[in-house]
Amino acid sequence: MTTLTAPTPTTRSDRLPLIVPLLTVGTFLMITTEYMVAGLLPQMAADLNVSIAQVGLLITAFAGGMIVGSPIMALATRKLPHRATLILALIIYALGHAVAALSTNFSVVLAGRVVTAVAAGAFWAVASAVATTAAGPAKSSRALGVMMTGVGLATVAGVPLGSFAGQLLGWRSIFWALAVLAILVVPVIAKFTPTTEDHAMAPMRTELRAIASGRMVILVIATILATGGGMTVFSYLSPLAGERAGIPAWAVPLVFVTFGIGSIIGSNTAGRFADRRPLTTFITATAASAVLIGLLMPLSASAAATFGLTFLLGAAGMGIPPVGTGLAVRFASAAPALAAAVAVAAFNGGTAIGTWAGAIVLETPLGVTGPLIVALSMSVLGVLTLVLMAARRVTSHRPATAAGH
């Protein structure tokens, strides 16, 4: 007699949990607010009576808030359910935007950005932990790639629409819109975030030890440098496109759209490859970013070349965050939320350093090409650091292989 067995459903097992794409909405909000200032530089500078370089520091300040806020909030909220942390972060995010929108003082706007950044860092770190835990180890990088599609969507829709609306309605309207959207997202996140009240929690000492390893230190340095390269270019795309490439003001937001389309492709593609070959994917994305930035330096005088290279840079540069976060969670598996927070801090560390240095060189005779030099230097150093990581990994595996034989 032949025994029949039911076919195993393979198509459904390949699907990611619903919370993963829903967290994309939160990522969209966090990235839109972080980089929308890049498309509002002239309007904010005129309204707040400061220079464009000073307004660029709002990006730096936001990145700084995420650098400090991500790991601190991950530790401060470690005993809270993930759902509660995400909701609290969204509410503080909304309040920070409201404070900035109501103020006419640059210092108050700056403070509002820092508060918003702390909330954004907490959201991103916990969301990364939720996504990787829900998807499981075999699909963790893919889940992060899908979640970070919000980065591309922010640059495709959020940042350009914010720039257009800023020209028509003023930059304050964009801040109000983001505050309202954050409040609207709260009930959705509250409903679909998995319950984590009963999850096992490692002691704080164990979590801190997990992120203090040598390979985590090298990973953080590599992530700072690799992310800093692409994000420095992105942060100063507006003056580069307008002053050097000669793109008219109304078309400058389309440059951000181009970058965002590349980002969506890059984050999802890198997420799929990184589950199998994470370090190779990381090195490839960073090396490609360095090459593209190097090409952008002489070719950015052409509008067509600027659009094309910006698209490719979005694909290469935005392939880095899901890979870096996935490696961090893998290296420090005993502390996934804290590891993701450290990765978030590293991404924003690169942005902070790059935008700070970019603001300095922007006011030198190098002008709008100065940030490209900063970006190229960071990307090249990022590649070298990743090669060092790969070499250490090969060396550490040799004794184990020999012992096994």
Coordinates of C-alpha atoms in Angstrom, one line a residue:
M1 CA 0.0 0.0 0.0
T2 CA 1.3 3.4 -0.9
T3 CA 1.2 6.0 1.9
L4 CA 0.3 9.5 0.8
T5 CA 1.8 12.5 2.6
A6 CA 0.5 16.0 2.4
P7 CA 2.8 18.3 0.5
T8 CA 4.8 20.8 2.5
P9 CA 3.7 24.4 1.9
T10 CA 6.9 26.1 0.8
T11 CA 5.5 29.3 -0.6
R12 CA 3.9 30.5 2.7
S13 CA 7.0 29.6 4.8
D14 CA 9.0 32.0 2.7
R15 CA 6.8 35.0 3.7
L16 CA 7.9 37.4 6.3
P17 CA 5.7 38.1 9.3
L18 CA 3.2 41.0 8.9
I19 CA 5.0 43.2 11.5
V20 CA 8.1 43.4 9.3
P21 CA 6.5 45.4 6.4
L22 CA 4.5 47.4 8.9
L23 CA 7.7 48.5 10.6
T24 CA 8.7 49.9 7.2
V25 CA 6.2 52.7 7.9
G26 CA 8.0 53.7 11.1
T27 CA 11.4 53.5 9.3
F28 CA 9.9 55.8 6.6
L29 CA 9.0 58.4 9.3
M30 CA 12.4 58.2 11.0
I31 CA 14.4 58.6 7.8
T32 CA 12.1 61.3 6.3
T33 CA 12.7 63.5 9.4
E34 CA 16.4 62.8 9.5
Y35 CA 17.2 63.8 5.9
M36 CA 14.3 66.0 4.9
V37 CA 16.3 69.0 6.1
A38 CA 18.7 68.3 3.1
G39 CA 15.9 69.3 0.8
L40 CA 14.9 72.3 2.9
L41 CA 18.3 74.0 3.4
P42 CA 17.5 77.3 1.7
Q43 CA 14.0 77.7 3.1
M44 CA 15.0 76.9 6.7
A45 CA 18.1 79.1 6.5
A46 CA 16.1 82.1 5.3
D47 CA 13.3 81.6 7.9
L48 CA 15.6 81.1 10.9
N49 CA 18.1 83.7 9.7
V50 CA 21.1 81.4 9.7
S51 CA 23.5 80.1 7.1
I52 CA 22.9 77.0 5.0
A53 CA 25.9 75.4 6.7
Q54 CA 24.3 76.0 10.1
V55 CA 21.0 74.4 8.9
G56 CA 23.1 71.4 7.7
L57 CA 24.1 71.0 11.3
L58 CA 20.5 70.1 12.1
I59 CA 21.2 66.8 10.2
T60 CA 24.4 66.4 12.3
A61 CA 22.5 67.1 15.5
F62 CA 19.8 64.5 14.6
A63 CA 22.5 62.0 13.9
G64 CA 24.2 62.8 17.2
G65 CA 20.9 62.3 19.1
M66 CA 20.5 58.9 17.5
I67 CA 24.1 58.0 18.3
V68 CA 23.6 58.7 22.0
G69 CA 19.9 57.9 22.2
S70 CA 19.9 54.5 20.5
P71 CA 22.1 52.5 22.9
I72 CA 21.0 54.5 26.0
M73 CA 17.3 54.0 25.2
A74 CA 17.9 50.3 24.4
L75 CA 19.3 49.9 27.9
A76 CA 16.7 52.1 29.6
T77 CA 13.8 50.4 28.0
R78 CA 15.1 46.8 28.1
K79 CA 12.6 45.8 30.7
L80 CA 9.7 47.3 28.8
P81 CA 7.7 45.3 26.3
H82 CA 8.8 46.1 22.7
R83 CA 5.3 47.3 21.9
A84 CA 5.4 49.9 24.7
T85 CA 8.8 51.1 23.7
L86 CA 7.7 51.6 20.0
I87 CA 4.6 53.5 21.1
L88 CA 6.5 55.7 23.5
A89 CA 9.1 56.5 20.8
L90 CA 6.4 57.5 18.3
I91 CA 4.7 59.8 20.8
I92 CA 8.0 61.6 21.8
Y93 CA 8.8 61.8 18.0
A94 CA 5.6 63.7 17.4
L95 CA 6.2 66.0 20.3
G96 CA 9.7 66.9 19.1
H97 CA 8.3 67.9 15.7
A98 CA 5.6 70.0 17.3
V99 CA 8.2 71.9 19.4
A100 CA 10.4 72.6 16.3
A101 CA 7.4 73.7 14.2
L102 CA 6.3 76.2 16.8
S103 CA 9.6 77.8 17.3
T104 CA 11.3 80.7 15.5
N105 CA 14.6 80.2 17.4
F106 CA 17.3 78.1 15.7
S107 CA 18.5 76.8 19.1
V108 CA 15.0 75.6 20.0
V109 CA 14.6 73.9 16.7
L110 CA 18.0 72.2 17.2
A111 CA 16.9 71.0 20.6
G112 CA 13.7 69.7 19.2
R113 CA 15.7 67.7 16.6
V114 CA 17.8 66.1 19.3
V115 CA 14.8 65.0 21.3
T116 CA 13.2 63.6 18.1
A117 CA 16.4 61.8 17.3
V118 CA 16.5 60.1 20.7
A119 CA 13.0 58.8 20.1
A120 CA 13.9 57.7 16.5
G121 CA 16.9 55.9 17.7
A122 CA 14.9 54.0 20.2
F123 CA 12.3 53.1 17.6
W124 CA 14.8 51.9 15.1
A125 CA 16.7 49.8 17.5
V126 CA 13.7 48.0 18.9
A127 CA 12.1 47.7 15.5
S128 CA 15.2 46.0 14.2
A129 CA 15.1 43.5 17.1
V130 CA 11.4 42.9 16.6
A131 CA 11.9 42.3 12.8
T132 CA 14.9 39.9 13.2
T133 CA 13.2 38.0 16.0
A134 CA 9.9 37.6 14.2
A135 CA 11.6 36.5 10.9
G136 CA 14.1 34.1 12.5
P137 CA 17.9 33.7 12.0
A138 CA 17.6 32.4 8.4
K139 CA 15.7 35.4 7.2
S140 CA 16.9 38.2 9.6
S141 CA 18.9 40.2 7.0
R142 CA 16.1 39.9 4.5
A143 CA 13.7 41.1 7.1
L144 CA 15.9 44.1 7.9
G145 CA 16.2 44.8 4.1
V146 CA 12.4 44.9 3.9
M147 CA 12.1 47.1 7.0
M148 CA 14.7 49.4 5.6
T149 CA 12.7 49.8 2.4
G150 CA 11.3 52.7 4.5
V151 CA 14.7 54.4 3.9
G152 CA 14.2 54.3 0.2
L153 CA 10.6 55.3 0.4
A154 CA 11.6 58.3 2.5
T155 CA 14.0 59.4 -0.2
V156 CA 11.6 58.6 -3.0
A157 CA 8.5 60.2 -1.4
G158 CA 9.1 61.7 2.0
V159 CA 12.2 63.9 1.4
P160 CA 11.2 65.1 -2.2
L161 CA 7.6 65.7 -1.2
G162 CA 8.8 67.5 1.9
S163 CA 11.0 69.7 -0.3
F164 CA 8.2 70.5 -2.7
A165 CA 5.8 71.2 0.1
G166 CA 8.4 73.2 1.9
Q167 CA 8.7 75.5 -1.2
L168 CA 4.9 75.9 -1.4
L169 CA 3.8 75.8 2.2
G170 CA 6.9 76.4 4.3
W171 CA 9.1 74.0 6.2
R172 CA 6.9 74.1 9.3
S173 CA 4.0 72.4 7.5
I174 CA 6.3 69.3 6.9
F175 CA 7.1 69.1 10.6
W176 CA 3.4 69.2 11.5
A177 CA 2.6 66.6 9.0
L178 CA 5.2 64.2 10.4
A179 CA 3.9 64.7 13.9
V180 CA 0.4 63.8 12.8
L181 CA 1.5 60.8 10.9
A182 CA 3.4 59.5 13.9
I183 CA 0.3 59.7 16.1
L184 CA -1.7 57.9 13.4
V185 CA 0.8 55.0 13.2
V186 CA 0.6 54.4 17.0
P187 CA -2.6 52.2 17.0
V188 CA -1.3 50.1 14.1
I189 CA 2.0 49.3 15.8
A190 CA 0.1 48.7 19.1
K191 CA -2.1 46.1 17.4
F192 CA 0.4 44.1 15.4
T193 CA 3.7 44.1 17.4
P194 CA 4.1 40.6 18.9
T195 CA 3.8 40.4 22.7
T196 CA 7.2 40.1 24.3
E197 CA 6.4 40.4 28.0
D198 CA 7.5 36.8 28.7
H199 CA 10.7 36.8 26.6
A200 CA 13.9 35.7 28.4
M201 CA 16.2 38.6 29.2
A202 CA 19.9 38.2 29.6
P203 CA 21.6 40.1 32.5
M204 CA 22.8 43.6 31.6
R205 CA 26.4 42.5 32.2
T206 CA 26.0 39.8 29.6
E207 CA 24.5 42.2 27.1
L208 CA 27.3 44.7 27.6
R209 CA 29.9 41.9 27.2
A210 CA 28.2 40.8 24.0
I211 CA 28.7 44.1 22.3
A212 CA 32.2 44.7 23.6
S213 CA 33.9 42.1 21.6
G214 CA 36.7 42.9 19.2
R215 CA 34.8 42.0 16.1
M216 CA 31.9 44.3 17.2
V217 CA 34.4 47.2 17.6
I218 CA 35.7 46.6 14.1
L219 CA 32.2 46.3 12.7
V220 CA 31.2 49.6 14.3
I221 CA 34.2 51.4 12.9
A222 CA 33.5 50.0 9.4
T223 CA 29.8 50.9 9.6
I224 CA 30.6 54.5 10.6
L225 CA 33.0 54.9 7.7
A226 CA 30.9 53.0 5.1
T227 CA 27.7 54.8 6.0
G228 CA 29.3 58.1 6.4
G229 CA 30.5 58.1 2.8
G230 CA 27.1 57.8 1.1
M231 CA 25.2 59.9 3.6
T232 CA 27.6 62.8 3.4
V233 CA 26.9 62.9 -0.4
F234 CA 23.2 62.6 0.2
S235 CA 23.1 65.4 2.9
Y236 CA 24.7 67.9 0.5
L237 CA 23.0 66.8 -2.7
S238 CA 20.9 69.9 -2.8
P239 CA 23.7 72.5 -3.2
L240 CA 25.7 70.0 -5.4
A241 CA 22.8 69.5 -7.8
G242 CA 21.8 73.2 -7.9
E243 CA 25.1 75.0 -8.0
R244 CA 27.4 72.5 -9.8
A245 CA 25.2 70.4 -12.0
G246 CA 23.0 73.4 -12.8
I247 CA 19.7 71.5 -12.0
P248 CA 16.9 74.0 -11.5
A249 CA 15.4 74.4 -8.0
W250 CA 12.1 72.8 -9.0
A251 CA 13.9 69.6 -10.2
V252 CA 16.3 69.2 -7.3
P253 CA 13.8 67.0 -5.4
L254 CA 13.9 64.6 -8.3
V255 CA 17.5 63.9 -7.5
F256 CA 16.4 62.7 -4.1
V257 CA 13.7 60.6 -5.8
T258 CA 16.4 59.0 -7.9
F259 CA 18.5 58.2 -4.9
G260 CA 15.5 56.7 -3.2
I261 CA 14.6 54.4 -6.0
G262 CA 18.1 53.1 -5.9
S263 CA 17.8 52.7 -2.1
I264 CA 14.8 50.5 -2.4
I265 CA 16.5 48.2 -4.8
G266 CA 19.7 48.2 -2.9
S267 CA 18.3 47.5 0.6
N268 CA 16.2 44.6 -0.5
T269 CA 18.9 43.1 -2.7
A270 CA 21.6 43.4 -0.1
G271 CA 19.2 41.9 2.5
R272 CA 18.7 38.8 0.5
F273 CA 22.5 38.3 -0.3
A274 CA 23.5 39.1 3.3
D275 CA 21.8 36.1 4.9
R276 CA 24.2 33.9 3.0
R277 CA 27.4 36.1 2.5
P278 CA 27.1 39.1 4.8
L279 CA 30.7 40.2 4.9
T280 CA 31.2 39.9 1.1
T281 CA 28.0 41.9 0.6
F282 CA 29.2 44.6 3.0
I283 CA 32.6 44.9 1.3
T284 CA 31.0 45.0 -2.2
A285 CA 28.5 47.7 -1.3
T286 CA 31.1 49.9 0.4
A287 CA 33.6 49.5 -2.5
A288 CA 30.9 50.3 -5.0
S289 CA 30.0 53.4 -3.0
A290 CA 33.7 54.6 -3.0
V291 CA 33.9 54.1 -6.8
L292 CA 30.7 56.0 -7.5
I293 CA 31.7 58.9 -5.2
G294 CA 35.0 59.1 -7.0
L295 CA 33.2 59.3 -10.4
L296 CA 30.8 61.9 -9.0
M297 CA 33.6 64.3 -8.2
P298 CA 34.5 65.1 -11.9
L299 CA 31.1 64.1 -13.5
S300 CA 28.8 66.1 -11.2
A301 CA 29.1 69.1 -13.5
S302 CA 26.7 67.1 -15.8
A303 CA 23.1 66.9 -14.8
A304 CA 22.6 63.6 -16.5
A305 CA 25.6 62.1 -14.8
T306 CA 24.5 63.4 -11.5
F307 CA 21.1 61.7 -11.8
G308 CA 22.7 58.4 -12.9
L309 CA 25.4 58.2 -10.3
T310 CA 23.0 59.3 -7.6
F311 CA 20.7 56.3 -8.5
L312 CA 23.6 53.9 -8.3
L313 CA 25.0 55.4 -5.1
G314 CA 21.5 55.0 -3.5
A315 CA 21.6 51.3 -4.4
A316 CA 25.1 50.7 -3.1
G317 CA 25.0 53.0 0.0
M318 CA 21.6 51.8 1.3
G319 CA 22.6 48.2 0.9
I320 CA 24.9 48.8 3.9
P321 CA 22.4 49.4 6.8
P322 CA 20.6 46.0 6.7
V323 CA 23.9 44.2 6.3
G324 CA 25.5 46.1 9.2
T325 CA 22.6 45.6 11.5
G326 CA 22.3 41.9 10.6
L327 CA 26.0 41.3 11.4
A328 CA 25.7 43.2 14.7
V329 CA 22.7 41.1 15.8
R330 CA 24.5 38.0 14.7
F331 CA 27.8 39.0 16.5
A332 CA 25.9 39.9 19.7
S333 CA 23.1 37.4 19.7
A334 CA 22.7 37.6 23.5
A335 CA 21.6 41.3 23.2
P336 CA 19.7 41.7 19.9
A337 CA 18.1 45.1 20.7
L338 CA 21.3 46.6 22.1
A339 CA 23.2 45.3 19.1
A340 CA 20.8 46.8 16.7
A341 CA 21.0 50.1 18.8
V342 CA 24.8 50.1 18.4
A343 CA 24.4 49.6 14.7
V344 CA 22.0 52.5 14.5
A345 CA 24.4 54.6 16.5
A346 CA 27.2 53.6 14.1
F347 CA 25.1 54.6 11.0
N348 CA 24.4 57.9 12.5
G349 CA 27.9 58.3 13.7
G350 CA 29.0 58.2 10.1
T351 CA 26.3 60.7 9.1
A352 CA 27.3 63.0 12.0
I353 CA 31.0 63.0 11.2
G354 CA 30.4 63.3 7.5
T355 CA 27.9 66.2 7.7
W356 CA 30.0 68.0 10.2
A357 CA 33.2 67.7 8.1
G358 CA 31.1 68.5 5.0
A359 CA 29.7 71.7 6.6
I360 CA 33.3 72.8 7.2
V361 CA 34.7 72.2 3.8
L362 CA 31.5 73.6 2.1
E363 CA 32.6 77.1 3.2
T364 CA 36.2 76.6 1.9
P365 CA 37.3 77.3 -1.7
L366 CA 36.4 73.6 -2.4
G367 CA 32.7 74.7 -2.2
V368 CA 30.1 72.1 -3.1
T369 CA 32.7 69.5 -4.1
G370 CA 34.3 69.5 -0.6
P371 CA 31.7 67.1 0.9
L372 CA 32.5 64.7 -1.9
I373 CA 36.2 64.6 -0.8
V374 CA 35.1 63.9 2.8
A375 CA 32.7 61.1 1.5
L376 CA 35.3 59.4 -0.6
S377 CA 37.9 59.4 2.2
M378 CA 35.4 57.8 4.6
S379 CA 34.3 55.1 2.0
V380 CA 37.9 54.1 1.2
L381 CA 38.7 53.8 4.9
G382 CA 35.5 51.8 5.3
V383 CA 36.7 49.3 2.6
L384 CA 40.1 48.9 4.3
T385 CA 38.5 48.3 7.7
L386 CA 36.2 45.6 6.2
V387 CA 39.1 43.9 4.6
L388 CA 40.8 43.9 8.0
M389 CA 37.7 42.3 9.4
A390 CA 37.7 39.6 6.7
A391 CA 41.4 38.9 7.3
R392 CA 40.8 38.5 11.0
R393 CA 38.0 36.2 10.4
V394 CA 40.1 34.0 8.1
T395 CA 42.9 33.9 10.7
S396 CA 40.6 33.0 13.5
H397 CA 39.1 30.1 11.6
R398 CA 42.5 28.5 10.7
P399 CA 43.3 27.0 14.2
A400 CA 39.8 25.6 14.5
T401 CA 40.1 24.0 11.0
A402 CA 43.5 22.5 11.9
A403 CA 42.2 21.1 15.1
G404 CA 39.2 19.6 13.4
H405 CA 41.5 17.8 10.9

